[in-house]
mmCIF file of C-alpha atoms and ligand atoms in Angstrom:
data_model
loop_
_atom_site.group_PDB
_atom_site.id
_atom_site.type_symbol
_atom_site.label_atom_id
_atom_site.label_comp_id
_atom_site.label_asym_id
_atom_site.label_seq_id
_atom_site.Cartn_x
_atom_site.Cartn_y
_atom_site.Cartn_z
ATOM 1 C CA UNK E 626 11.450 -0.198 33.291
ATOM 2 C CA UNK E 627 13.818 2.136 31.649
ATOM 3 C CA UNK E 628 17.019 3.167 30.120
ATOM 4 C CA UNK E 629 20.149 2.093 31.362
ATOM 5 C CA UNK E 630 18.112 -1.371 32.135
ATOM 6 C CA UNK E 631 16.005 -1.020 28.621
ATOM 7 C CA UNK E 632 17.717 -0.536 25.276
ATOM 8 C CA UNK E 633 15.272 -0.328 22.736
ATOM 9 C CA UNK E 634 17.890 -0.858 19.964
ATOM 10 C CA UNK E 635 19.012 -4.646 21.335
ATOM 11 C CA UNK E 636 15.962 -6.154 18.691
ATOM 12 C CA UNK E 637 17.150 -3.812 15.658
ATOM 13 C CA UNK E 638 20.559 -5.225 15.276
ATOM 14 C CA UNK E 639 20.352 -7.219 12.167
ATOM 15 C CA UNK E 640 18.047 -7.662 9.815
ATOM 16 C CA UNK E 641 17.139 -11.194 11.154
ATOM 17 C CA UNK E 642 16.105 -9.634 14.358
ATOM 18 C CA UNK E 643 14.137 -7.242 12.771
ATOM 19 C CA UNK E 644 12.460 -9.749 10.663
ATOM 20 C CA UNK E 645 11.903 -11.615 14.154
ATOM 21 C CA UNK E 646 9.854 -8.897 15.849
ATOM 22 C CA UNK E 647 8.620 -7.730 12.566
ATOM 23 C CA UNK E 648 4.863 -6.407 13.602
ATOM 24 C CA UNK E 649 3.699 -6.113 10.082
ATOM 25 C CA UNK E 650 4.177 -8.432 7.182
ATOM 26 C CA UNK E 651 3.819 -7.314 3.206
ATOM 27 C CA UNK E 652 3.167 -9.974 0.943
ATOM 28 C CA UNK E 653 2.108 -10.452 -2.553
ATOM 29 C CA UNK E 654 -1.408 -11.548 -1.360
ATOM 30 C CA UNK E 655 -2.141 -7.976 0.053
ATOM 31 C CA UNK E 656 -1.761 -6.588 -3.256
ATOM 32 C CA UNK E 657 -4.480 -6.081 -5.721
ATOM 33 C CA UNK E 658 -3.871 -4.344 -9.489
ATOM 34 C CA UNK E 659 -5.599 -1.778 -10.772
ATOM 35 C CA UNK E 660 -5.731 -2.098 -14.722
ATOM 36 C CA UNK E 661 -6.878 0.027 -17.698
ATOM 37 C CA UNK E 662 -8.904 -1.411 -20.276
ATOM 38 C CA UNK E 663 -9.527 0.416 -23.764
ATOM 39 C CA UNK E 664 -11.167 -0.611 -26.911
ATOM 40 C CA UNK E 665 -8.593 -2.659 -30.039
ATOM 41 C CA UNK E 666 -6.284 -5.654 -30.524
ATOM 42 C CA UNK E 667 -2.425 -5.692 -29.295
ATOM 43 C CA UNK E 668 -2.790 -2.298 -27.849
ATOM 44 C CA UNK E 669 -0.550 -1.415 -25.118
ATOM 45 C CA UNK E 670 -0.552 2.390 -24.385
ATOM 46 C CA UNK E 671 1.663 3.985 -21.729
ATOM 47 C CA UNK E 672 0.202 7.204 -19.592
ATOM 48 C CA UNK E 673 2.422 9.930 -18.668
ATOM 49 C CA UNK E 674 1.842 10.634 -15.703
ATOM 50 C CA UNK E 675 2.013 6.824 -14.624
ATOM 51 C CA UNK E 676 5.071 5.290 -15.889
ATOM 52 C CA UNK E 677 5.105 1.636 -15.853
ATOM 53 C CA UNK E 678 1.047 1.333 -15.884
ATOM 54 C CA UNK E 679 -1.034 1.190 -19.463
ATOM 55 C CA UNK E 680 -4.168 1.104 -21.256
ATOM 56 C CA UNK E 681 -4.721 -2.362 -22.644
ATOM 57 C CA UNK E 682 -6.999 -3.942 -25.261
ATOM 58 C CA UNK E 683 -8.514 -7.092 -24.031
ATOM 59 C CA UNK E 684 -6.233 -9.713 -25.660
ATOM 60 C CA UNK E 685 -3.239 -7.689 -23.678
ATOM 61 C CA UNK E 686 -5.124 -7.370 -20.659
ATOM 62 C CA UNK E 687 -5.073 -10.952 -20.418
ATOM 63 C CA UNK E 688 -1.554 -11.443 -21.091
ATOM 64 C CA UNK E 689 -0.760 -9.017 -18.763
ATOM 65 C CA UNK E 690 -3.677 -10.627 -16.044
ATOM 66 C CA UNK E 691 -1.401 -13.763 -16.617
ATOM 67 C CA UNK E 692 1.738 -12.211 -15.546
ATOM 68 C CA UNK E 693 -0.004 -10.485 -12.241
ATOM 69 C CA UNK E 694 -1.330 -13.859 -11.414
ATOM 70 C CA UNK E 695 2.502 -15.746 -12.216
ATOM 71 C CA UNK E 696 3.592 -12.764 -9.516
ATOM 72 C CA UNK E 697 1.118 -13.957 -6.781
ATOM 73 C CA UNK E 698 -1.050 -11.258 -6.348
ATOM 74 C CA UNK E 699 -4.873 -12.063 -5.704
ATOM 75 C CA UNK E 700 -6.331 -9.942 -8.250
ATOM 76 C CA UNK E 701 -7.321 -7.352 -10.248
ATOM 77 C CA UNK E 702 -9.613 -4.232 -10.419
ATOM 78 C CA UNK E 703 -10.779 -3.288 -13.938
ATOM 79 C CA UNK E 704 -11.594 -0.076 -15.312
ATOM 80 C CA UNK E 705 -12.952 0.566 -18.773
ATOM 81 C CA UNK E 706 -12.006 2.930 -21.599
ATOM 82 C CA UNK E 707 -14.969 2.209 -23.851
ATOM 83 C CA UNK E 708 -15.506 3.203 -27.577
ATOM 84 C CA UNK E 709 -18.328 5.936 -27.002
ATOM 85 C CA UNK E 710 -19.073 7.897 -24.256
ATOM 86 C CA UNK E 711 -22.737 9.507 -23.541
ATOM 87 C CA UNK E 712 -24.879 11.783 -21.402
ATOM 88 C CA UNK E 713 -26.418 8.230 -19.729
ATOM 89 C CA UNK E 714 -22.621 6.451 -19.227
ATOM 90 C CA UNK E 715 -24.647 3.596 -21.312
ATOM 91 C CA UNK E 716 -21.399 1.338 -22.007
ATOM 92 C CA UNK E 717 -21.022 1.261 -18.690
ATOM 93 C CA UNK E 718 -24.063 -1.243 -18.091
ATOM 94 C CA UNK E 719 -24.254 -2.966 -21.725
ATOM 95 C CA UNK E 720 -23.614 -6.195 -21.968
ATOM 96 C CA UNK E 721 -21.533 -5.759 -24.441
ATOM 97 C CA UNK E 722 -19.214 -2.900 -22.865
ATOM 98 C CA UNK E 723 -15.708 -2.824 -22.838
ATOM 99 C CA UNK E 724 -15.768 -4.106 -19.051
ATOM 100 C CA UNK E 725 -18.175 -6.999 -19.237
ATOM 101 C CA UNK E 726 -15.997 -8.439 -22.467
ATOM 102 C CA UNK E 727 -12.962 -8.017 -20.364
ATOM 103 C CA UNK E 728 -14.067 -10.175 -17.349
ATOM 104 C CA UNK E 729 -15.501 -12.625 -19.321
ATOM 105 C CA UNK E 730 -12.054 -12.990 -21.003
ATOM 106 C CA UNK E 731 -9.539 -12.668 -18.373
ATOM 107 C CA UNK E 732 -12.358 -15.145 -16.643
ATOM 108 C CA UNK E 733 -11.833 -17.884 -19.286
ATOM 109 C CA UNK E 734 -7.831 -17.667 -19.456
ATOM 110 C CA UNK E 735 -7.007 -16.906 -15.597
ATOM 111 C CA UNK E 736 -10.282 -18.456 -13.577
ATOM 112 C CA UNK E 737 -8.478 -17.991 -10.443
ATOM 113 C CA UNK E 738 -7.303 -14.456 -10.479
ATOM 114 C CA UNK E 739 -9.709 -12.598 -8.834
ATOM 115 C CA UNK E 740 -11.169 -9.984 -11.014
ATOM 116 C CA UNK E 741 -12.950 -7.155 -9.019
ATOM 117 C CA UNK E 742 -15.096 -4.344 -11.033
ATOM 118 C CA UNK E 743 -16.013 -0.493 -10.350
ATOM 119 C CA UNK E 744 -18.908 0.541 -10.396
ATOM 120 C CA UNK E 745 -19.174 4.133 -11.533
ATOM 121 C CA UNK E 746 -20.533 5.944 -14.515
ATOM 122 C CA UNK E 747 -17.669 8.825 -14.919
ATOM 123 C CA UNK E 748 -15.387 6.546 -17.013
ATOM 124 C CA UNK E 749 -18.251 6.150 -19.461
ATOM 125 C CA UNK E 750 -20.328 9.714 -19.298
ATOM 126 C CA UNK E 751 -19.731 12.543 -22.129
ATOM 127 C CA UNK E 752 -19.732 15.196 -19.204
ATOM 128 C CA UNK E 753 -17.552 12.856 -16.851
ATOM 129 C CA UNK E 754 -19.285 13.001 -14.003
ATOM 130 C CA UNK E 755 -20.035 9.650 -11.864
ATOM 131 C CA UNK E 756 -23.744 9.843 -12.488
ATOM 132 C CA UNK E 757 -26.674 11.689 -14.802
ATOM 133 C CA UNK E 758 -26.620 15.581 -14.835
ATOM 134 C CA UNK E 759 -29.942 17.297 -14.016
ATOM 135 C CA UNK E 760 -29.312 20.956 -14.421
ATOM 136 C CA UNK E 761 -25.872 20.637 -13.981
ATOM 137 C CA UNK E 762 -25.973 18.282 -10.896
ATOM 138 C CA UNK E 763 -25.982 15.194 -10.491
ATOM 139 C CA UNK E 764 -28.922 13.239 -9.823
ATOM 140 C CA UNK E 765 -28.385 10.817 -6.949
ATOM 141 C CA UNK E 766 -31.712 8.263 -6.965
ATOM 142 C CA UNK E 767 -31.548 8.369 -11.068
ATOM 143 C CA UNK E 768 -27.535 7.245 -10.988
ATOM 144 C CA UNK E 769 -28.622 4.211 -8.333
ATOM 145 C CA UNK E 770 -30.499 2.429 -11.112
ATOM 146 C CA UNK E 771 -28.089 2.642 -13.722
ATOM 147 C CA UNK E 772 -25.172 1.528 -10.818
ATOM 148 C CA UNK E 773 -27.559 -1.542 -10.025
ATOM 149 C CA UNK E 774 -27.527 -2.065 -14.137
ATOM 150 C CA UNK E 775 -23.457 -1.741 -13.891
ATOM 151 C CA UNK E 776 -22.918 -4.014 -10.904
ATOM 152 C CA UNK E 777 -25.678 -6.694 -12.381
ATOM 153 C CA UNK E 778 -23.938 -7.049 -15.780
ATOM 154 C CA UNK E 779 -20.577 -7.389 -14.222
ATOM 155 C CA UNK E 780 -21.677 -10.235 -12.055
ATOM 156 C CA UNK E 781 -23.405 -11.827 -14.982
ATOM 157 C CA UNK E 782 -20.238 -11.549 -16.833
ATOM 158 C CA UNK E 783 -18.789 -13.246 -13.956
ATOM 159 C CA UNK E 784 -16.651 -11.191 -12.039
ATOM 160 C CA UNK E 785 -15.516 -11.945 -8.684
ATOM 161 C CA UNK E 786 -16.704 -8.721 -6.388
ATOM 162 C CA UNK E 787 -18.308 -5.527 -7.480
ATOM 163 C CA UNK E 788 -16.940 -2.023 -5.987
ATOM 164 C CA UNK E 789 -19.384 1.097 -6.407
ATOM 165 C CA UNK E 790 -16.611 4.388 -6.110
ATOM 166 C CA UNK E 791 -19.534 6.561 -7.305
ATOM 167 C CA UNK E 792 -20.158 8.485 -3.807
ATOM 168 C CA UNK E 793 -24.176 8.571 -4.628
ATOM 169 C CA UNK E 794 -26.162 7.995 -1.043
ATOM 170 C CA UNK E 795 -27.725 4.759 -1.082
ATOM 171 C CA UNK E 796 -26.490 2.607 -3.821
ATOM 172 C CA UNK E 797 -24.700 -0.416 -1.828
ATOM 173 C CA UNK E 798 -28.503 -0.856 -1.025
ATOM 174 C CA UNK E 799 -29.750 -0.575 -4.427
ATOM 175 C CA UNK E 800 -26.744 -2.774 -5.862
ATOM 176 C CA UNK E 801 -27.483 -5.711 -3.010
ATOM 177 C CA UNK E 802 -31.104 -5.855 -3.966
ATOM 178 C CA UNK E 803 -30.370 -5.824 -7.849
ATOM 179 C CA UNK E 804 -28.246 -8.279 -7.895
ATOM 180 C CA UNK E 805 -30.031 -10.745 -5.545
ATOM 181 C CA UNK E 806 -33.289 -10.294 -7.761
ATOM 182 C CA UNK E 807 -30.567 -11.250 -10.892
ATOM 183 C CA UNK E 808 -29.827 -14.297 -8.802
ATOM 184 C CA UNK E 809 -26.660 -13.028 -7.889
ATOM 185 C CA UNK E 810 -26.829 -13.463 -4.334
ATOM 186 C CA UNK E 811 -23.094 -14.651 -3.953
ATOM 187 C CA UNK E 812 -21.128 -12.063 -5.867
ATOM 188 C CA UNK E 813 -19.600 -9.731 -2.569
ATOM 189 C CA UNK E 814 -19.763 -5.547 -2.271
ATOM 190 C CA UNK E 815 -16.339 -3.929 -1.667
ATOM 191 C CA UNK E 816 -17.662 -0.521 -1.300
ATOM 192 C CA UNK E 817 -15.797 2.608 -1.613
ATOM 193 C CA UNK E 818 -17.297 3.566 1.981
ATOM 194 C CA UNK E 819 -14.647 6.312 2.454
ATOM 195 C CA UNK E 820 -13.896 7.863 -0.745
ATOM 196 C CA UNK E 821 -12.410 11.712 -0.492
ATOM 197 C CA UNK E 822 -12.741 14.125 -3.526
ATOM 198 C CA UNK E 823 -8.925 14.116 -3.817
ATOM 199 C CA UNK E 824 -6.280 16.273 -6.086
ATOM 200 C CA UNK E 825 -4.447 13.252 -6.045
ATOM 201 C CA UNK E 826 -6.821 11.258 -8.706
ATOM 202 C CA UNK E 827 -4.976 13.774 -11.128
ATOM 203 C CA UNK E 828 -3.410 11.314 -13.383
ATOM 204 C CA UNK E 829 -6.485 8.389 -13.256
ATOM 205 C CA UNK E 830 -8.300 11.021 -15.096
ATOM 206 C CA UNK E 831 -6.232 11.027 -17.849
ATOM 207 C CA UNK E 832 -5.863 7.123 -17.923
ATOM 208 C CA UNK E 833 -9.394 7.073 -17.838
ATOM 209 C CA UNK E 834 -10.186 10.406 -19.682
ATOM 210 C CA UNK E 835 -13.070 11.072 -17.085
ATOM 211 C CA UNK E 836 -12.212 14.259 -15.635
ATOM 212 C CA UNK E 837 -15.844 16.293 -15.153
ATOM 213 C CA UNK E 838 -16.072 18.506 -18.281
ATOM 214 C CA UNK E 839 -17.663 21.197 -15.768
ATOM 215 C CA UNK E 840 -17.417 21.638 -11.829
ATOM 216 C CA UNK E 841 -15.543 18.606 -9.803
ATOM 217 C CA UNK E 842 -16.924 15.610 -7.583
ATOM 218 C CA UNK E 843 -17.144 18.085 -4.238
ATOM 219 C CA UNK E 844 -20.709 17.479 -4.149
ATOM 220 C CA UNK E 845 -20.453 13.738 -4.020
ATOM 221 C CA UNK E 846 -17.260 12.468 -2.656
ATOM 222 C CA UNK E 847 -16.013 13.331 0.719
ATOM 223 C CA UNK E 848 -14.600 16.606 2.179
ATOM 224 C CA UNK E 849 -11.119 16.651 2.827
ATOM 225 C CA UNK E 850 -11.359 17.917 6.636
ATOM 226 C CA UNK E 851 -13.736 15.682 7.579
ATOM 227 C CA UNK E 852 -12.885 12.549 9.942
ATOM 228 C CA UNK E 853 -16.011 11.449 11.808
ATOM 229 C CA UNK E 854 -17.714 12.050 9.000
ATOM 230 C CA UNK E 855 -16.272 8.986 7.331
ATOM 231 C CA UNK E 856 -16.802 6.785 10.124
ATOM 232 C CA UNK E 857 -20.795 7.161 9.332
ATOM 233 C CA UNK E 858 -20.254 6.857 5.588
ATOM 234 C CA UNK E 859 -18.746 3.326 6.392
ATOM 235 C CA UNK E 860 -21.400 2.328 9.174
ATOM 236 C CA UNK E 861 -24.261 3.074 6.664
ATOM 237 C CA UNK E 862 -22.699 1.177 3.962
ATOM 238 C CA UNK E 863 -22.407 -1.684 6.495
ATOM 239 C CA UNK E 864 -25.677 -1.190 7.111
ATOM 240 C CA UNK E 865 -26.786 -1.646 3.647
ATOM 241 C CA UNK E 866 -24.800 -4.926 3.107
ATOM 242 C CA UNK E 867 -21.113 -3.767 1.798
ATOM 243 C CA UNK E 868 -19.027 -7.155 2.485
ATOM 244 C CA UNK E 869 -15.310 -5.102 2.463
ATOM 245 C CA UNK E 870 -15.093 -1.064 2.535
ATOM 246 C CA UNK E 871 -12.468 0.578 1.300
ATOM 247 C CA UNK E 872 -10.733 4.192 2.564
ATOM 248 C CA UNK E 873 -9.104 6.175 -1.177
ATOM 249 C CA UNK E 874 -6.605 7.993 -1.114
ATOM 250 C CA UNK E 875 -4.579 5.499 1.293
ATOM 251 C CA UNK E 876 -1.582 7.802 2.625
ATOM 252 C CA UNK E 877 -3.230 11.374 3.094
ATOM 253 C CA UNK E 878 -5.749 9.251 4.708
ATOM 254 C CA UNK E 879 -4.285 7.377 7.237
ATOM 255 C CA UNK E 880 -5.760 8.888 10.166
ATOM 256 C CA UNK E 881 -9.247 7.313 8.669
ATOM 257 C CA UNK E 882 -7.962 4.051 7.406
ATOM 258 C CA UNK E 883 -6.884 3.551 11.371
ATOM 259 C CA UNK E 884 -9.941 4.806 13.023
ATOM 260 C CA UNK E 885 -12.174 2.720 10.052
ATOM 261 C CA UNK E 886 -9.938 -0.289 11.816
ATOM 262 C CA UNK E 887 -10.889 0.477 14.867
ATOM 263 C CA UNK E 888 -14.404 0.638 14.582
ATOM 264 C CA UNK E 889 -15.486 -2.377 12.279
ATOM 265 C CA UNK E 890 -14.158 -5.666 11.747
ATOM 266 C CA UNK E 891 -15.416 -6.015 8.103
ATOM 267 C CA UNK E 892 -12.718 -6.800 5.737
ATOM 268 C CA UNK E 893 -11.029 -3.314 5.146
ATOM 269 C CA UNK E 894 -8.641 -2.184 2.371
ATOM 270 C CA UNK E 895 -7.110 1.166 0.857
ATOM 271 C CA UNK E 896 -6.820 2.153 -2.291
ATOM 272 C CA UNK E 897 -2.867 3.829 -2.638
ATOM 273 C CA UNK E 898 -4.351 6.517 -5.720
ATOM 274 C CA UNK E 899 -2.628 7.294 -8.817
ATOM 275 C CA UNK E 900 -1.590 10.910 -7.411
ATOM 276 C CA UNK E 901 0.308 8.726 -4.519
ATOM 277 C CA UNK E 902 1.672 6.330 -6.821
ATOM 278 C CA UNK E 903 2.895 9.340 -9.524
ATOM 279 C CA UNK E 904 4.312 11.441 -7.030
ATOM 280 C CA UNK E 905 7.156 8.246 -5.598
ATOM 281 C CA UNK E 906 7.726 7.840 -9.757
ATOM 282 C CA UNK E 907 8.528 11.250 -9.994
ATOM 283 C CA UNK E 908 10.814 12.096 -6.563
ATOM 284 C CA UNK E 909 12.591 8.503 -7.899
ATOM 285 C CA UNK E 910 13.235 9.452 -11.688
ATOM 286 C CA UNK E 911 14.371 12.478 -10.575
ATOM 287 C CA UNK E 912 17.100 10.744 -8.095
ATOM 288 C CA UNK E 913 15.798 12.402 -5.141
ATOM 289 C CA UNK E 914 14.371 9.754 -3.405
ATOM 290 C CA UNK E 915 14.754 5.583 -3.782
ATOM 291 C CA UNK E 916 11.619 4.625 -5.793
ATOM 292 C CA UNK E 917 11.442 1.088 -4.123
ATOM 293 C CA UNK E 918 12.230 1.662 -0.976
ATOM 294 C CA UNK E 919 9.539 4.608 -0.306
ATOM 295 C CA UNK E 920 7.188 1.796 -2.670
ATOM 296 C CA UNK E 921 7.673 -0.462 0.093
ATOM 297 C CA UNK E 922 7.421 1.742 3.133
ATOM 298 C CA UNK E 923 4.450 3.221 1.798
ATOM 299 C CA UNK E 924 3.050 -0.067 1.048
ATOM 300 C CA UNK E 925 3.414 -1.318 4.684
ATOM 301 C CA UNK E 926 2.345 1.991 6.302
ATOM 302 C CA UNK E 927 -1.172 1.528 4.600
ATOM 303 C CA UNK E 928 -0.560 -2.152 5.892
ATOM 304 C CA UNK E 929 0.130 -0.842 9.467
ATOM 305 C CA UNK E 930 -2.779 1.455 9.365
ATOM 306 C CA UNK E 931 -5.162 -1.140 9.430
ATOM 307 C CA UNK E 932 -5.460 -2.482 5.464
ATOM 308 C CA UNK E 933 -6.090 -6.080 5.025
ATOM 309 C CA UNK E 934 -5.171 -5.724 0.966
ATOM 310 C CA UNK E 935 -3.887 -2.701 -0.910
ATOM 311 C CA UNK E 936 -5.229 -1.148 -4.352
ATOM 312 C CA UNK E 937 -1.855 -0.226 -5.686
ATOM 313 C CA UNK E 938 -0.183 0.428 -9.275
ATOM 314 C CA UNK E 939 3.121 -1.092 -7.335
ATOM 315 C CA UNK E 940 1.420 -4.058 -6.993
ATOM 316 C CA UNK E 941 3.539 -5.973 -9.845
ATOM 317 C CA UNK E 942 6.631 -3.908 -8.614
ATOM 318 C CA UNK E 943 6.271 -4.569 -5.078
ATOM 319 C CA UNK E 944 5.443 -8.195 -5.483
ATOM 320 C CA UNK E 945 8.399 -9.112 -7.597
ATOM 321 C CA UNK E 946 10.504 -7.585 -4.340
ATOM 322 C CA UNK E 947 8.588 -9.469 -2.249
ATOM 323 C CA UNK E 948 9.577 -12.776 -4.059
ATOM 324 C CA UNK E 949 12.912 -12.292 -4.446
ATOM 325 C CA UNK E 950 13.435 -11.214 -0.954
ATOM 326 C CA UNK E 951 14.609 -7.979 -0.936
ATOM 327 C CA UNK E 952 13.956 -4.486 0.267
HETATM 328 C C1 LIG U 727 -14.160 6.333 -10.472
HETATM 329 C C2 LIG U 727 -12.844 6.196 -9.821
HETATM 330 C C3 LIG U 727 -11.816 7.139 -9.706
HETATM 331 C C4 LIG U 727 -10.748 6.470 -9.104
HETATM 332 C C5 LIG U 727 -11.156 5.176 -8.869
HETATM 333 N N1 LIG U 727 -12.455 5.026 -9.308
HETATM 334 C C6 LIG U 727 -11.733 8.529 -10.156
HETATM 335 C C7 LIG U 727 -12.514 9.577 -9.502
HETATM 336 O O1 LIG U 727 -13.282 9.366 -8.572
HETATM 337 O O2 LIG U 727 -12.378 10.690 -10.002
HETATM 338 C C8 LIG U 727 -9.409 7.068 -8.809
HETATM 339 C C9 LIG U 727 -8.303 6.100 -8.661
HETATM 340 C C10 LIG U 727 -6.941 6.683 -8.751
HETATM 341 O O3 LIG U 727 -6.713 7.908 -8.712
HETATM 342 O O4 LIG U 727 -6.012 5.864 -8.830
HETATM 343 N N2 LIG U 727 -15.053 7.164 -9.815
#
């Protein structure tokens, strides 16, 4: 059947109709926000190159972790600014880190928001790379230790799912058994199966201050060209017990997202990076595009991919849209 006896435009006519045959559906549930935490009291620090998103102290974060959960949206994933960096990342596993304060706190005040940690040593490392430097490389089986030590004192602090975005070969494995042996059988692995070493995690790295001193993350994280290549980063993470994987950056990435879909039925998300998120802030406060319109279009293109929930600085935006109705 064809045109004249087809018209494809019939179920486009109003927006009711379109609603109607609607084939994907945004909500604030898909949504999960990434936050900054940093060391003080009341501090609430914007960064330039992501307007709208800041570095909180803990009593802020929780405020804020209030507000997200008022909105709807699931959850949050944490990262950590902490008060001294080293060669070893060793904030990064105390106890008594920046991170593991955090989730016990936003724990206490907002028990049901989900509160999801990475696990990765470049936030917390002098040189700023995600794991220890042995002549100028890093070490892949002496990083999967201190990961296990991350991911353990998270899930003692009583987070809700831990998410390794190091890249190192091995440690969904290594974080599985650790935190079993910890009695932690129950806390879940989102891994960062498919994680690309992407331009666009330009402005994270100065939220975060963990862009590598020397050298980049090539020799870790992902190639760029490479497609099938993801496919058996995700099937050995699988293999090693990752309960959600996760495809980052989200748009560029599409192609993989889709195929990732395809292949396994594990809960799947994206991560929309802070590149993709900076570059729609930018084209909007210039007045070239409409910020919330391409916000929303992007967010249900990662949707249509094949994302059951979406890592995204919109989150709060996108979510107050979707409440109100609009866009
Ligand atoms: C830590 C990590 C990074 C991001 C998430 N976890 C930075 C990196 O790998 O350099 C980037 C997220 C973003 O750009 O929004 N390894």
């Amino acid at each position: 059947m064809s045109f004249p006896l087809v018209r494809m435009r019939r179920l486009r006519k109003t927006p009711a109709m379109r609603r109607l045959v609607a084939e994907t559906v945004l909500t604030p549930a898909d949504l999960i926000y990434p936050m900054f935490v940093c060391p003080g009291e009341e501090v609430c620090q914007d960064i330039g190159s992501m307007p709208g998103v800041n570095r909180y102290s803990i009593d802020a974060l929780v405020e804020e972790c209030k507000e997200v959960h008022a909105l709807g949206i699931p959850g949050v994933i944490l990262f950590g600014i902490p008060e001294k960096k080293d060669a070893l990342g060793t904030e990064g596993y105390s106890p008594d880190g920046i991170i593991a304060k955090a989730v016990r706190a936003v724990k206490k005040a907002v028990p049901e928001l989900i509160v999801i940690c990475d696990v990765c040593l470049c936030e917390y490392t002098s040189h700023g790379h995600c794991g220890v430097l042995e002549k100028g490389q890093v070490h892949n089986d002496a990083t999967l230790e201190l990961l296990a030590k991350a991911a353990v004192t998270y899930a003692k602090a009583g987070c809700d799912i831990v998410a390794p975005s190091d890249m190192m070969d091995g440690r969904v494995i290594e974080i599985r058994e650790a935190l079993d042996e910890a009695g932690l059988d129950g806390t879940p692995i989102l891994s960062y199966a498919a994680k690309y070493a992407s331009a666009f995690y330009g402005p994270f790295r100065d939220a975060a201050d963990s862009t590598p001193q020397e050298g980049d993350r090539k020799a870790y994280q992902m190639d760029p060209p490479n497609f099938r290549e993801a496919l058996r980063e995700v099937a050995m993470d699988v293999e090693e017990g990752a309960d959600m994987i996760m495809v980052k950056p989200a748009l560029p990435y599409l192609d993989v997202l889709a195929a990732v879909r395809d292949e396994f039925d594990l809960p799947l998300c994206a991560y929309q990076v802070s590149g993709e998120f900076a570059m729609i802030k930018a084209a909007a406060a210039n007045g070239w595009i409409d910020g919330d319109k391409v916000m929303m279009e992007s967010l249900i293109s990662i949707k249509r991919a094949g994302a059951d929930f979406i890592l995204t600085y919109f989150a709060k935006e996108a979510a107050a849209i979707l409440n109100g109705g609009t866009a």
